[in-house]
Coordinates of C-alpha atoms and ligand atoms in Angstrom, one line a residue:
X23 CA -28.2 36.9 -42.3
X24 CA -31.4 36.2 -40.3
X25 CA -32.1 32.7 -39.3
X26 CA -35.8 31.9 -39.6
X27 CA -37.2 29.0 -37.6
X28 CA -40.4 28.2 -39.2
X29 CA -42.8 25.2 -39.0
X30 CA -43.3 25.5 -42.7
X31 CA -40.5 24.8 -45.2
X32 CA -39.0 27.5 -47.4
X33 CA -40.7 25.9 -50.3
X34 CA -44.2 26.7 -48.8
X35 CA -45.1 29.2 -51.4
X36 CA -48.5 30.3 -52.7
X37 CA -49.8 27.4 -54.8
X38 CA -51.2 27.7 -58.2
X39 CA -53.3 25.3 -60.2
X40 CA -56.4 25.1 -62.4
X41 CA -59.4 26.8 -60.8
X42 CA -62.3 24.5 -60.3
X43 CA -65.7 24.9 -58.7
X44 CA -69.5 24.6 -58.7
X45 CA -71.6 26.2 -61.5
X46 CA -71.1 29.9 -61.1
X47 CA -73.8 32.5 -60.8
X48 CA -74.3 35.5 -63.0
X49 CA -74.4 39.1 -61.7
X50 CA -77.7 40.9 -61.6
X51 CA -78.2 44.5 -62.6
X52 CA -79.9 47.1 -60.4
X53 CA -83.3 46.3 -61.8
X54 CA -82.8 42.6 -60.9
X55 CA -82.3 41.3 -64.4
X56 CA -79.5 38.9 -65.1
X57 CA -76.4 40.2 -66.8
X58 CA -73.8 38.2 -68.8
X59 CA -71.1 38.7 -66.1
X60 CA -70.3 35.3 -64.5
X61 CA -68.5 35.0 -61.2
X62 CA -66.1 32.3 -62.1
X63 CA -63.7 30.1 -60.0
X64 CA -60.8 32.0 -61.5
X65 CA -62.2 35.2 -59.9
X66 CA -61.2 33.8 -56.5
X67 CA -57.6 33.5 -57.6
X68 CA -57.0 36.7 -59.5
X69 CA -55.5 38.7 -56.7
X70 CA -58.3 41.2 -57.0
X71 CA -60.3 41.7 -53.8
X72 CA -63.2 43.3 -55.8
X73 CA -63.8 40.3 -58.0
X74 CA -65.4 37.2 -56.5
X75 CA -66.6 33.7 -57.1
X76 CA -70.3 33.0 -56.5
X77 CA -72.2 29.8 -57.2
X78 CA -75.5 29.3 -58.9
X79 CA -76.8 27.0 -56.2
X80 CA -77.2 28.3 -52.6
X81 CA -75.6 25.5 -50.6
X82 CA -72.9 22.8 -50.8
X83 CA -71.1 24.8 -53.4
X84 CA -67.4 25.3 -53.6
X85 CA -64.4 26.7 -55.4
X86 CA -60.8 25.5 -55.4
X87 CA -57.7 24.3 -57.3
X88 CA -56.5 21.2 -59.1
X89 CA -52.8 21.4 -58.1
X90 CA -51.9 18.7 -60.7
X91 CA -50.1 16.6 -58.0
X92 CA -50.4 16.0 -54.3
X93 CA -49.4 18.9 -52.1
X94 CA -49.2 19.3 -48.3
X95 CA -51.1 22.4 -47.4
X96 CA -49.6 24.4 -44.6
X97 CA -51.7 27.6 -44.8
X98 CA -54.9 29.0 -46.2
X99 CA -56.0 32.5 -46.9
X100 CA -59.4 34.1 -47.7
X101 CA -61.2 37.4 -48.2
X102 CA -64.9 38.0 -48.4
X103 CA -66.9 39.4 -51.2
X104 CA -67.0 43.2 -51.1
X105 CA -70.7 43.6 -50.2
X106 CA -72.9 43.8 -47.1
X107 CA -73.4 40.1 -46.7
X108 CA -69.8 39.2 -47.6
X109 CA -68.2 39.1 -44.1
X110 CA -70.9 37.0 -42.6
X111 CA -70.9 34.5 -45.4
X112 CA -67.4 33.3 -44.4
X113 CA -68.6 31.9 -41.0
X114 CA -68.4 28.1 -41.0
X115 CA -66.7 28.0 -44.4
X116 CA -64.7 24.8 -44.7
X117 CA -61.4 24.1 -46.5
X118 CA -61.0 20.5 -47.8
X119 CA -58.3 18.5 -49.5
X120 CA -58.8 15.4 -51.7
X121 CA -57.1 13.1 -54.1
X122 CA -60.3 12.1 -56.1
X123 CA -61.5 14.8 -58.5
X124 CA -65.0 14.4 -57.2
X125 CA -63.8 15.1 -53.6
X126 CA -65.4 11.9 -52.4
X127 CA -62.3 11.2 -50.3
X128 CA -62.0 14.8 -49.1
X129 CA -60.9 15.6 -45.6
X130 CA -61.3 18.9 -43.8
X131 CA -58.1 21.0 -43.4
X132 CA -59.6 24.1 -41.8
X133 CA -62.9 25.4 -40.6
X134 CA -63.3 29.2 -40.2
X135 CA -65.6 30.4 -37.4
X136 CA -64.9 34.1 -37.9
X137 CA -66.5 36.8 -40.1
X138 CA -64.3 38.0 -43.0
X139 CA -63.0 41.5 -43.4
X140 CA -63.7 43.3 -46.6
X141 CA -60.6 44.4 -48.5
X142 CA -58.3 42.2 -46.4
X143 CA -56.9 38.7 -46.5
X144 CA -57.1 36.5 -43.4
X145 CA -54.9 33.5 -43.0
X146 CA -54.8 30.3 -40.9
X147 CA -52.1 27.7 -40.5
X148 CA -53.1 24.2 -41.5
X149 CA -52.1 21.2 -39.5
X150 CA -52.5 18.3 -41.8
X151 CA -49.6 16.1 -42.9
X152 CA -51.5 14.4 -45.8
X153 CA -50.9 15.6 -49.4
X154 CA -53.8 16.5 -51.7
X155 CA -54.0 17.1 -55.4
X156 CA -57.4 18.9 -55.1
X157 CA -58.2 21.6 -52.6
X158 CA -61.3 23.7 -52.2
X159 CA -63.3 26.0 -50.0
X160 CA -67.0 25.1 -49.4
X161 CA -69.2 28.0 -48.5
X162 CA -71.5 27.7 -45.5
X163 CA -75.2 27.0 -45.8
X164 CA -77.1 29.4 -48.1
X165 CA -74.0 31.5 -48.9
X166 CA -73.7 30.7 -52.6
X167 CA -70.0 30.3 -51.8
X168 CA -69.4 34.0 -52.2
X169 CA -65.7 34.7 -51.8
X170 CA -63.4 37.4 -53.2
X171 CA -60.0 35.6 -52.8
X172 CA -58.7 32.3 -51.8
X173 CA -55.0 31.3 -51.2
X174 CA -53.5 27.9 -50.6
X175 CA -49.8 27.6 -49.4
X176 CA -47.8 24.4 -49.2
X177 CA -45.3 22.1 -50.9
X178 CA -45.4 19.1 -53.2
X179 CA -45.6 15.7 -51.5
X180 CA -47.8 12.8 -50.8
X181 CA -47.3 13.2 -47.0
X182 CA -48.8 10.8 -44.6
X183 CA -51.7 10.6 -42.2
X184 CA -49.8 11.0 -38.9
X185 CA -51.5 14.4 -38.4
X186 CA -55.0 15.1 -39.5
X187 CA -57.3 18.1 -38.9
X188 CA -60.5 18.1 -36.8
X189 CA -62.6 21.2 -36.3
X190 CA -62.6 20.6 -32.5
X191 CA -61.2 18.2 -30.0
X192 CA -64.1 15.8 -30.7
X193 CA -63.9 12.9 -33.3
X194 CA -65.1 14.1 -36.7
X195 CA -67.5 12.2 -39.0
X196 CA -66.8 13.3 -42.6
X197 CA -69.5 12.2 -45.1
X198 CA -69.5 12.7 -48.8
X199 CA -72.5 11.5 -50.7
X200 CA -72.6 10.5 -54.3
X201 CA -73.3 13.5 -56.6
X202 CA -73.9 15.5 -53.4
X203 CA -77.4 14.0 -53.0
X204 CA -78.9 14.5 -49.5
X205 CA -80.9 11.9 -47.6
X206 CA -84.6 12.6 -48.0
X207 CA -86.4 9.9 -46.2
X208 CA -86.1 7.0 -43.7
X209 CA -86.2 4.2 -46.4
X210 CA -83.7 5.1 -49.2
X211 CA -80.0 5.0 -48.4
X212 CA -77.8 7.5 -50.3
X213 CA -74.5 6.1 -51.4
X214 CA -71.8 7.7 -49.4
X215 CA -68.1 7.6 -48.4
X216 CA -67.6 8.0 -44.7
X217 CA -64.4 8.9 -42.8
X218 CA -64.3 9.1 -39.0
X219 CA -61.2 10.8 -37.7
X220 CA -60.3 9.9 -34.1
X221 CA -58.3 12.1 -31.8
X222 CA -55.4 9.7 -32.2
X223 CA -55.4 10.5 -36.0
X224 CA -56.6 7.1 -37.0
X225 CA -59.3 7.1 -39.6
X226 CA -62.1 4.7 -40.2
X227 CA -63.0 4.7 -43.9
X228 CA -65.7 2.9 -45.7
X229 CA -68.5 3.3 -48.1
X230 CA -71.9 3.5 -46.4
X231 CA -75.6 4.2 -47.0
X232 CA -76.9 7.3 -45.4
X233 CA -80.6 8.0 -44.7
X234 CA -82.7 9.9 -42.2
X235 CA -83.8 8.4 -39.0
X236 CA -85.9 9.2 -35.9
X237 CA -89.5 10.4 -35.5
X238 CA -90.2 13.9 -34.3
X239 CA -86.5 14.7 -34.7
X240 CA -86.6 14.0 -38.4
X241 CA -88.5 17.2 -39.0
X242 CA -85.8 19.5 -37.6
X243 CA -83.5 21.4 -39.9
X244 CA -80.5 19.6 -38.2
X245 CA -81.2 16.1 -39.5
X246 CA -80.6 12.9 -37.6
X247 CA -79.0 10.2 -39.7
X248 CA -78.6 6.4 -39.9
X249 CA -75.3 5.1 -41.2
X250 CA -75.0 1.7 -42.7
X251 CA -71.4 0.8 -43.5
X252 CA -70.6 -1.7 -46.2
X253 CA -68.7 -3.8 -43.7
X254 CA -68.8 -4.2 -39.9
X255 CA -66.7 -1.8 -37.8
X256 CA -65.9 -1.1 -34.2
X257 CA -66.3 2.7 -34.2
X258 CA -64.4 5.0 -31.8
X259 CA -63.8 2.1 -29.3
X260 CA -67.3 0.7 -29.4
X261 CA -68.0 -2.8 -28.0
X262 CA -70.1 -3.8 -31.0
X263 CA -68.6 -4.7 -34.4
X264 CA -71.5 -3.5 -36.6
X265 CA -72.6 -2.0 -39.8
X266 CA -75.5 0.1 -38.4
X267 CA -74.9 3.3 -36.5
X268 CA -77.0 6.3 -35.6
X269 CA -76.1 10.0 -35.7
X270 CA -78.5 11.6 -33.1
X271 CA -79.0 15.3 -33.8
X272 CA -79.8 16.7 -30.3
X273 CA -81.6 19.7 -31.9
X274 CA -84.2 20.3 -29.2
X275 CA -81.6 19.4 -26.5
X276 CA -79.5 22.6 -26.3
X277 CA -77.2 21.0 -23.7
X278 CA -76.3 18.5 -26.5
X279 CA -75.7 16.0 -23.7
X280 CA -79.1 14.7 -22.4
X281 CA -78.6 11.3 -23.9
X282 CA -75.0 11.2 -22.7
X283 CA -76.0 12.0 -19.1
X284 CA -78.9 9.5 -19.3
X285 CA -76.7 6.7 -20.6
X286 CA -74.3 7.5 -17.8
X287 CA -77.2 7.1 -15.3
X288 CA -78.1 3.9 -17.0
X289 CA -74.6 2.6 -16.5
X290 CA -74.5 3.7 -12.9
X291 CA -77.8 1.9 -12.3
X292 CA -76.2 -1.2 -13.7
X293 CA -78.5 -1.8 -16.7
X294 CA -77.0 -4.9 -18.4
X295 CA -76.6 -3.0 -21.7
X296 CA -76.4 0.8 -22.2
X297 CA -76.1 2.0 -25.8
X298 CA -72.6 3.1 -26.8
X299 CA -72.4 6.8 -27.7
X300 CA -69.8 9.5 -28.4
X301 CA -70.1 13.2 -29.1
X302 CA -68.8 14.0 -32.6
X303 CA -68.7 16.8 -35.1
X304 CA -70.4 16.0 -38.4
X305 CA -69.5 17.3 -41.9
X306 CA -71.7 16.4 -44.9
X307 CA -70.4 17.3 -48.3
X308 CA -68.1 19.8 -46.8
X309 CA -70.8 21.6 -44.8
X310 CA -70.5 21.7 -41.0
X311 CA -73.7 20.1 -39.6
X312 CA -73.1 20.4 -35.9
X313 CA -72.4 18.5 -32.7
X314 CA -74.0 15.0 -32.9
X315 CA -74.0 11.8 -31.0
X316 CA -72.7 8.8 -32.8
X317 CA -74.5 5.9 -31.2
X318 CA -75.4 2.3 -31.4
X319 CA -78.5 1.3 -33.3
X320 CA -80.7 -0.7 -31.0
X321 CA -80.5 -4.2 -32.5
X322 CA -79.8 -7.8 -31.6
X323 CA -76.1 -8.2 -31.8
X324 CA -73.1 -9.1 -29.7
X325 CA -72.1 -5.9 -27.8
X326 CA -75.7 -4.5 -28.2
X327 CA -78.8 -6.5 -27.2
X328 CA -76.8 -9.7 -26.9
X329 CA -79.5 -12.4 -27.2
X330 CA -80.0 -15.2 -29.8
X331 CA -80.8 -13.8 -33.2
X332 CA -83.7 -15.8 -34.7
X333 CA -83.6 -17.4 -38.1
X334 CA -86.7 -17.9 -40.2
X335 CA -86.2 -21.6 -39.7
X336 CA -86.5 -21.3 -35.9
X337 CA -90.0 -22.7 -35.7
X338 CA -90.2 -25.1 -32.8
X339 CA -89.2 -25.7 -29.2
X340 CA -86.3 -23.9 -27.8
X341 CA -85.4 -22.2 -31.1
X342 CA -88.9 -20.6 -31.3
X343 CA -88.7 -19.2 -27.8
X344 CA -86.3 -16.4 -28.6
X345 CA -84.7 -14.1 -28.8
X346 CA -87.2 -11.4 -29.5
X347 CA -86.6 -7.6 -29.3
X348 CA -89.6 -5.3 -29.3
X349 CA -90.6 -1.8 -28.4
X350 CA -93.8 -0.5 -26.8
X351 CA -93.9 2.2 -29.3
X352 CA -96.1 5.3 -29.6
X353 CA -95.1 5.5 -33.2
X354 CA -96.0 1.9 -34.0
X355 CA -98.8 3.0 -36.3
X356 CA -96.1 4.2 -38.7
X357 CA -94.6 0.7 -38.9
X358 CA -95.6 -1.8 -41.7
X359 CA -97.2 -4.3 -39.4
X360 CA -97.6 -3.2 -35.8
X361 CA -99.1 -5.4 -33.1
X362 CA -101.7 -4.1 -30.7
X363 CA -101.9 -6.1 -27.5
X364 CA -105.3 -7.0 -26.0
X365 CA -104.8 -4.2 -23.5
X366 CA -104.1 -1.8 -26.3
X367 CA -100.4 -1.4 -26.2
X368 CA -98.8 -0.6 -29.6
X369 CA -95.8 -2.8 -30.3
X370 CA -93.1 -2.7 -32.9
X371 CA -91.1 -5.8 -33.3
X372 CA -87.5 -5.1 -34.0
X373 CA -86.0 -8.6 -34.1
X374 CA -87.3 -10.4 -36.0
X375 CA -88.6 -7.3 -37.7
X376 CA -92.3 -6.7 -38.1
X377 CA -92.3 -7.1 -41.8
X378 CA -89.9 -10.1 -41.9
X379 CA -91.0 -12.3 -39.0
X380 CA -92.4 -15.6 -40.1
X381 CA -96.0 -16.3 -39.1
X382 CA -95.2 -19.1 -36.6
X383 CA -92.8 -16.7 -34.7
X384 CA -95.3 -13.9 -34.8
X385 CA -98.0 -16.1 -33.4
X386 CA -95.6 -17.3 -30.7
X387 CA -94.7 -13.7 -29.8
X388 CA -98.3 -12.5 -29.7
X389 CA -99.3 -15.4 -27.5
X390 CA -96.4 -14.8 -25.2
X391 CA -97.0 -11.1 -24.9
X392 CA -100.7 -11.7 -24.3
X393 CA -99.9 -14.1 -21.4
X394 CA -97.3 -11.7 -20.0
X395 CA -99.6 -8.7 -20.2
X396 CA -102.5 -10.6 -18.6
X397 CA -100.4 -11.7 -15.7
X398 CA -99.1 -8.1 -15.1
X399 CA -102.6 -6.6 -15.2
X400 CA -103.8 -9.2 -12.8
X401 CA -100.9 -8.5 -10.4
X402 CA -101.9 -8.1 -6.8
X403 CA -100.6 -8.7 -3.3
X404 CA -101.8 -12.2 -3.6
X405 CA -101.3 -12.8 -7.3
X406 CA -97.6 -12.7 -8.1
X407 CA -97.6 -14.9 -11.2
X408 CA -96.4 -11.9 -13.2
X409 CA -93.0 -12.4 -11.6
X410 CA -92.4 -15.5 -13.7
X411 CA -92.8 -13.2 -16.8
X412 CA -91.0 -10.0 -15.8
X413 CA -87.3 -9.6 -14.9
X414 CA -87.8 -7.2 -12.1
X415 CA -84.1 -6.2 -11.9
X416 CA -84.1 -4.7 -15.4
X417 CA -87.6 -3.3 -15.0
X418 CA -86.5 -1.5 -11.8
X419 CA -83.3 -0.2 -13.2
X420 CA -85.1 1.0 -16.4
X421 CA -87.8 2.6 -14.4
X422 CA -85.4 4.4 -12.0
X423 CA -83.1 5.5 -14.8
X424 CA -85.9 7.1 -16.7
X425 CA -87.5 8.6 -13.6
X426 CA -84.2 10.0 -12.4
X427 CA -83.7 11.6 -15.8
X428 CA -87.3 12.8 -15.8
X429 CA -88.1 11.2 -19.2
X430 CA -91.7 11.8 -20.3
X431 CA -91.1 9.4 -23.2
X432 CA -90.4 6.5 -20.8
X433 CA -93.3 4.3 -21.7
X434 CA -94.1 6.0 -24.9
X435 CA -91.1 4.2 -26.3
X436 CA -89.9 1.3 -24.2
X437 CA -87.6 -1.5 -25.4
X438 CA -88.0 -5.0 -24.1
X439 CA -86.5 -8.4 -25.0
X440 CA -86.9 -12.1 -24.4
X441 CA -84.1 -14.5 -24.4
X442 CA -84.2 -18.1 -25.7
X443 CA -85.3 -20.6 -23.1
X444 CA -86.3 -17.9 -20.6
X445 CA -89.9 -17.0 -20.0
X446 CA -89.0 -13.6 -18.5
X447 CA -89.2 -10.3 -20.4
X448 CA -86.3 -8.0 -19.8
X449 CA -86.5 -4.2 -20.0
X450 CA -84.1 -2.0 -21.9
X451 CA -82.0 -0.6 -23.3
X452 CA -82.8 3.0 -22.3
X453 CA -83.1 5.3 -25.3
X454 CA -84.0 8.8 -26.4
X455 CA -83.8 11.5 -23.7
X456 CA -84.3 14.6 -25.9
X457 CA -87.3 15.9 -23.9
X458 CA -86.1 14.5 -20.5
X459 CA -84.4 16.6 -17.8
X460 CA -87.2 19.2 -17.8
X461 CA -87.1 19.8 -21.5
X462 CA -90.9 19.2 -22.1
X463 CA -93.2 22.2 -21.9
X464 CA -96.1 19.8 -21.2
X465 CA -94.5 18.7 -17.9
X466 CA -92.5 21.8 -17.0
X467 CA -91.5 22.3 -14.2
X468 CA -91.0 18.7 -13.2
X469 CA -90.3 19.8 -9.6
X470 CA -94.0 20.7 -9.2
X471 CA -95.2 17.1 -9.9
X472 CA -95.9 14.8 -7.0
X473 CA -96.2 11.7 -9.1
X474 CA -93.7 9.7 -11.0
X475 CA -93.6 10.8 -14.7
X476 CA -94.8 7.5 -16.0
X477 CA -98.1 8.3 -14.2
X478 CA -99.0 10.2 -17.4
X479 CA -101.1 9.0 -20.2
X480 CA -98.6 7.2 -22.5
X481 CA -99.0 3.7 -23.8
X482 CA -97.5 1.5 -21.2
X483 CA -98.0 3.6 -18.1
X484 CA -100.7 1.4 -16.6
X485 CA -98.6 -1.7 -17.4
X486 CA -95.5 -0.2 -15.7
X487 CA -97.6 0.9 -12.7
X488 CA -98.8 -2.6 -12.2
X489 CA -95.2 -3.9 -12.1
X490 CA -93.7 -1.1 -10.0
X491 CA -96.4 -1.1 -7.3
X492 CA -97.6 -4.7 -7.6
X493 CA -96.9 -5.3 -3.9
X494 CA -94.7 -4.3 -1.0
X495 CA -91.9 -6.5 -2.4
X496 CA -91.8 -4.5 -5.7
X497 CA -91.7 -1.3 -3.8
X498 CA -88.9 -2.6 -1.5
X499 CA -86.9 -3.8 -4.5
X500 CA -87.2 -0.5 -6.2
X501 CA -85.9 1.2 -3.1
X502 CA -83.1 -1.3 -2.9
X503 CA -82.1 -0.6 -6.5
X504 CA -82.2 3.1 -5.9
X505 CA -80.1 2.6 -2.8
X506 CA -77.5 0.8 -4.9
X507 CA -77.5 3.5 -7.5
X508 CA -77.1 6.2 -4.8
X509 CA -74.0 4.4 -3.5
X510 CA -72.6 4.1 -7.0
X511 CA -72.7 7.6 -8.3
X512 CA -76.3 8.9 -8.3
X513 CA -75.9 12.0 -6.2
X514 CA -76.2 15.7 -6.9
X515 CA -72.4 16.2 -6.5
X516 CA -71.4 13.3 -8.8
X517 CA -73.9 14.0 -11.5
X518 CA -73.2 17.7 -11.7
X519 CA -69.5 17.0 -11.8
X520 CA -70.2 14.6 -14.7
X521 CA -72.2 17.3 -16.5
X522 CA -69.3 19.8 -16.0
X523 CA -66.8 17.3 -17.5
X524 CA -69.0 16.7 -20.5
X525 CA -69.7 20.5 -21.0
X526 CA -66.0 21.1 -21.0
X527 CA -65.4 18.3 -23.6
X528 CA -68.2 19.8 -25.8
X529 CA -67.3 23.4 -25.4
X530 CA -65.5 24.0 -28.8
X531 CA -68.1 21.9 -30.6
X532 CA -71.2 23.6 -29.0
X533 CA -69.7 26.9 -30.1
X534 CA -69.7 25.8 -33.7
X535 CA -73.0 24.0 -33.3
X536 CA -74.8 27.1 -32.3
X537 CA -73.2 29.2 -35.0
X538 CA -74.7 26.7 -37.4
X539 CA -78.0 26.5 -35.6
X540 CA -78.5 29.9 -33.8
X541 CA -81.5 28.7 -31.7
X542 CA -80.3 29.4 -28.1
X543 CA -82.8 32.2 -27.7
X544 CA -85.6 30.3 -29.4
X545 CA -87.9 27.6 -28.1
X546 CA -87.8 24.6 -30.4
X547 CA -89.4 21.2 -30.2
X548 CA -90.9 20.9 -26.6
X549 CA -88.5 23.5 -25.0
X550 CA -90.3 25.0 -22.0
X551 CA -87.8 27.9 -21.9
X552 CA -85.0 29.3 -24.0
X553 CA -82.2 30.7 -21.9
X554 CA -80.0 32.3 -24.5
X555 CA -76.7 30.6 -23.8
X556 CA -75.2 27.2 -23.7
X557 CA -73.9 27.8 -20.2
X558 CA -77.3 28.6 -18.9
X559 CA -78.8 25.5 -20.5
X560 CA -76.1 23.4 -18.8
X561 CA -76.8 25.1 -15.4
X562 CA -80.5 24.3 -15.8
X563 CA -79.6 20.7 -16.4
X564 CA -77.5 20.6 -13.2
X565 CA -80.3 22.2 -11.2
X566 CA -82.7 19.6 -12.5
X567 CA -80.4 16.8 -11.5
X568 CA -79.9 18.2 -8.0
X569 CA -83.6 18.7 -7.5
X570 CA -84.4 15.3 -9.0
X571 CA -82.1 13.3 -6.7
X572 CA -83.9 14.6 -3.6
X573 CA -87.3 14.3 -5.3
X574 CA -86.5 10.6 -6.0
X575 CA -85.3 10.1 -2.4
X576 CA -88.5 11.6 -1.1
X577 CA -90.7 9.7 -3.5
X578 CA -89.1 6.4 -2.7
X579 CA -89.3 7.2 1.0
X580 CA -85.5 6.9 1.1
X581 CA -82.8 8.4 3.3
X582 CA -79.3 8.1 2.0
X583 CA -77.0 5.8 3.9
X584 CA -73.9 4.0 2.7
X585 CA -73.8 0.2 2.3
X586 CA -70.4 0.2 4.0
X587 CA -69.0 3.3 5.7
X588 CA -66.3 1.4 7.6
X589 CA -63.7 3.9 8.6
X590 CA -60.3 2.3 8.0
X591 CA -58.9 4.3 10.9
X592 CA -61.6 3.1 13.3
X593 CA -60.0 0.5 15.4
X594 CA -61.9 0.9 18.7
X595 CA -64.9 -1.3 18.9
X596 CA -67.5 0.3 21.1
X597 CA -69.6 -2.6 22.3
X598 CA -72.0 -0.4 24.1
X599 CA -73.2 1.3 20.9
X600 CA -75.7 -1.4 20.1
X601 CA -77.7 -1.9 16.9
X602 CA -79.6 0.4 14.7
X603 CA -81.8 -1.2 12.0
X604 CA -83.2 0.7 9.0
X605 CA -85.8 -0.5 6.5
X606 CA -85.3 0.0 2.8
X607 CA -87.0 3.4 3.0
X608 CA -84.3 4.5 5.4
X609 CA -86.6 4.6 8.4
X610 CA -85.0 3.5 11.6
X611 CA -87.1 0.7 12.9
X612 CA -85.0 -0.5 15.8
X613 CA -82.4 0.8 18.2
X614 CA -81.0 -1.4 21.0
X615 CA -78.4 -3.7 22.3
X616 CA -79.7 -7.0 21.0
X617 CA -80.3 -7.9 17.4
X618 CA -84.0 -8.7 17.3
X619 CA -85.7 -11.2 15.1
X620 CA -86.9 -9.5 11.9
X621 CA -89.7 -10.3 9.5
X622 CA -88.8 -11.2 5.9
X623 CA -87.3 -8.3 4.1
X624 CA -84.2 -6.2 3.4
X625 CA -82.6 -4.2 6.1
X626 CA -79.6 -2.0 6.8
X627 CA -78.0 -2.8 10.1
X628 CA -75.5 -0.4 11.8
X629 CA -73.4 -2.0 14.5
X630 CA -69.9 -1.0 15.9
X631 CA -69.7 1.8 13.3
X632 CA -70.2 -0.8 10.5
X633 CA -73.1 -0.8 8.2
X634 CA -74.3 -3.8 6.3
X635 CA -77.2 -4.9 4.3
X636 CA -79.0 -8.1 5.2
X637 CA -81.8 -10.0 3.6
X638 CA -84.0 -11.9 6.0
Ligands
CA716 CA1 -60.9 38.1 -56.8

C-alpha cells in the first residue's frame, strides 16, 4: 500500500453545490442576432469543456457555487471558453469565498495571472484556512466572465483565519460595495464593506464609505479612492487612529513608488510629520485594481497634523488663534468657498473647512494670512519681520524635500498650518509626487534646468522665493538643513538602495498591476517618456536621484562633509595639523594653526581629525 503524504486531507474531493452567478448572456448566431441559448452558471460545472458560462454584463460578473455549508477550499480548477478570446479572458480572474450570500464578506482565495489553455483544466492549490459556504470566480475586466469549467476542491468545516490568501506579499485591501455600485464622484460615498488583510493574517474589517478623490488623477481609468470607515482604526501600523484614508492610484507613476520615496526623503529631512503610507493591492467587488498606496488623509488629528482642532465656539483670544490647516491650492477654484489672498494666492481651508468655518474664524484667518503674506513680500536684507510669521525650519525642509524630489507641483499645492497661540505659519506635510522625479514632460529633463523648480509659474513661487532667498541667513539656513539631510541619508548610494528595496517589495504587485493596466509602453498623464518596462522606469528614477543630489549640492554651493568623522581608531593627536574652517557652502575659508575670530554664522571646523559644527 502506498503512503500518500498530502497537505490536503483525503476528504478533499471535488465539491458540488447549487450553481449561482450573474445574469447570463445569450448566444448570438452568425448574423449577430440573439438566439435562445443561454450560457448558464450550471454550464461551468457540467464537466464539458465546450459549454461555458458567460454573463450579460461585461465586468464585475461571476459564477460559483452555494455549497450549503462552510467548506475549506484547498484547490481550484478552471478552463477557458473554447474560442479565440477565451485563454486571455482568464488573466486576473479572481476566486473568492464568502459566508454571506451577497458576497459582501468575501475574501480572495486565488488570483490567476496566466492565460488559460483551451480543452484543458488548470489547477492551483489554495492556502486559506477559513471555511466558506459560497465560492465564486469573478472574471477580469470586460471579459463577461467567460469560462468553460470551474472546479472547487475541499472539505467541510468552518476553519479559522490563521492563514489567509493575498495575491502578493503586500497587504491586500478587499472592498465590496453595496449592490456592486461603483464610486462615481468626489462627494457621494458608496456603502461598502472593507477588509484589509495584513501579512500577519490579521484582518481589519469595517463598513466604510467609498468615493473618488484627487484632481487630475480622478480621470484615469485606475481610480483613486477615499475610504471613510464607520469607526476609527489604526491601519497597517499607522500612527493615527482615524476614519479617513486615501488609496492613491499611482497611474502616471510607473515606478509605483514616487510618493513612497518622497515621503522617505521627507522623513530623512526631519519634517515634523510625514504622511503614513503603505503599498497595497486593491480588489473591488472581486476585480483586481492594481498596486495602490494606502495613505493618511491630510487632516488635523493626533498622528497627522497634530494641532488644536477648532470648534465653531472658538471665537476669541487664544481659542481663535488656531489651529488652522490650509493649502495654497491650484485647484482652489473647484472648492465651495476658496480664499484669494491680496497677492493672488488661491487658498483652500482644510481645517476648519472652507464651507464650515464660522465667519469670525474666517475673518481671523484672512487677516492673519494677509499680514503674513505682506511681511513675506516685503522681506529684504534689512526687513526681517517675516521671520515672526514663518517657521523657517519647516519651510526649509519642505522646500528641500520637494526640490530634491524635483516636484513641479511644489507650490501649486502646498500645505501650511498655524498652531494655537503661535504666530508662525508652518509648512507641510509634503504631498503628491506623481509628476516629480522627472515625470513631467513640461520640465523634462530636469538636469537641464539651472534654476530651482519652484522658479516656475505656479501659485506660490514668488512667495516661496521671498522666503528662501530673503537674505544671507535664509540661504545659510537652507544649506545647513541640506547638510543635515546629506548626513542623515540623502545620498545617491542610500537613496538608490532605498529604491531597490522598495522595487523588490513591489515586484509581485507591479507585475499584476501592469497586467491590469498595460501602459508601460505608453505615455500617460505628464510622462515625458515610456520605457516599456518596470525595471527601466525604476532605473530612471535612480538615475534622477543620483543626478539630483549633485545638482542640489551645486545649487546650494555645498560640498559634502560629515558633521563628525571621528575615527574611533584614531588615537594619535597631531597637534601640528592646525585648523580648517569651512562655511556652510563647504568653501574652506581658513587654514592655519590658530582659531581665528569669526563673524556671525555657522561653520564647520576641522581640527585634530575631528569635525564639528559651530554657531558664532
Ligand atoms: Ca462546461
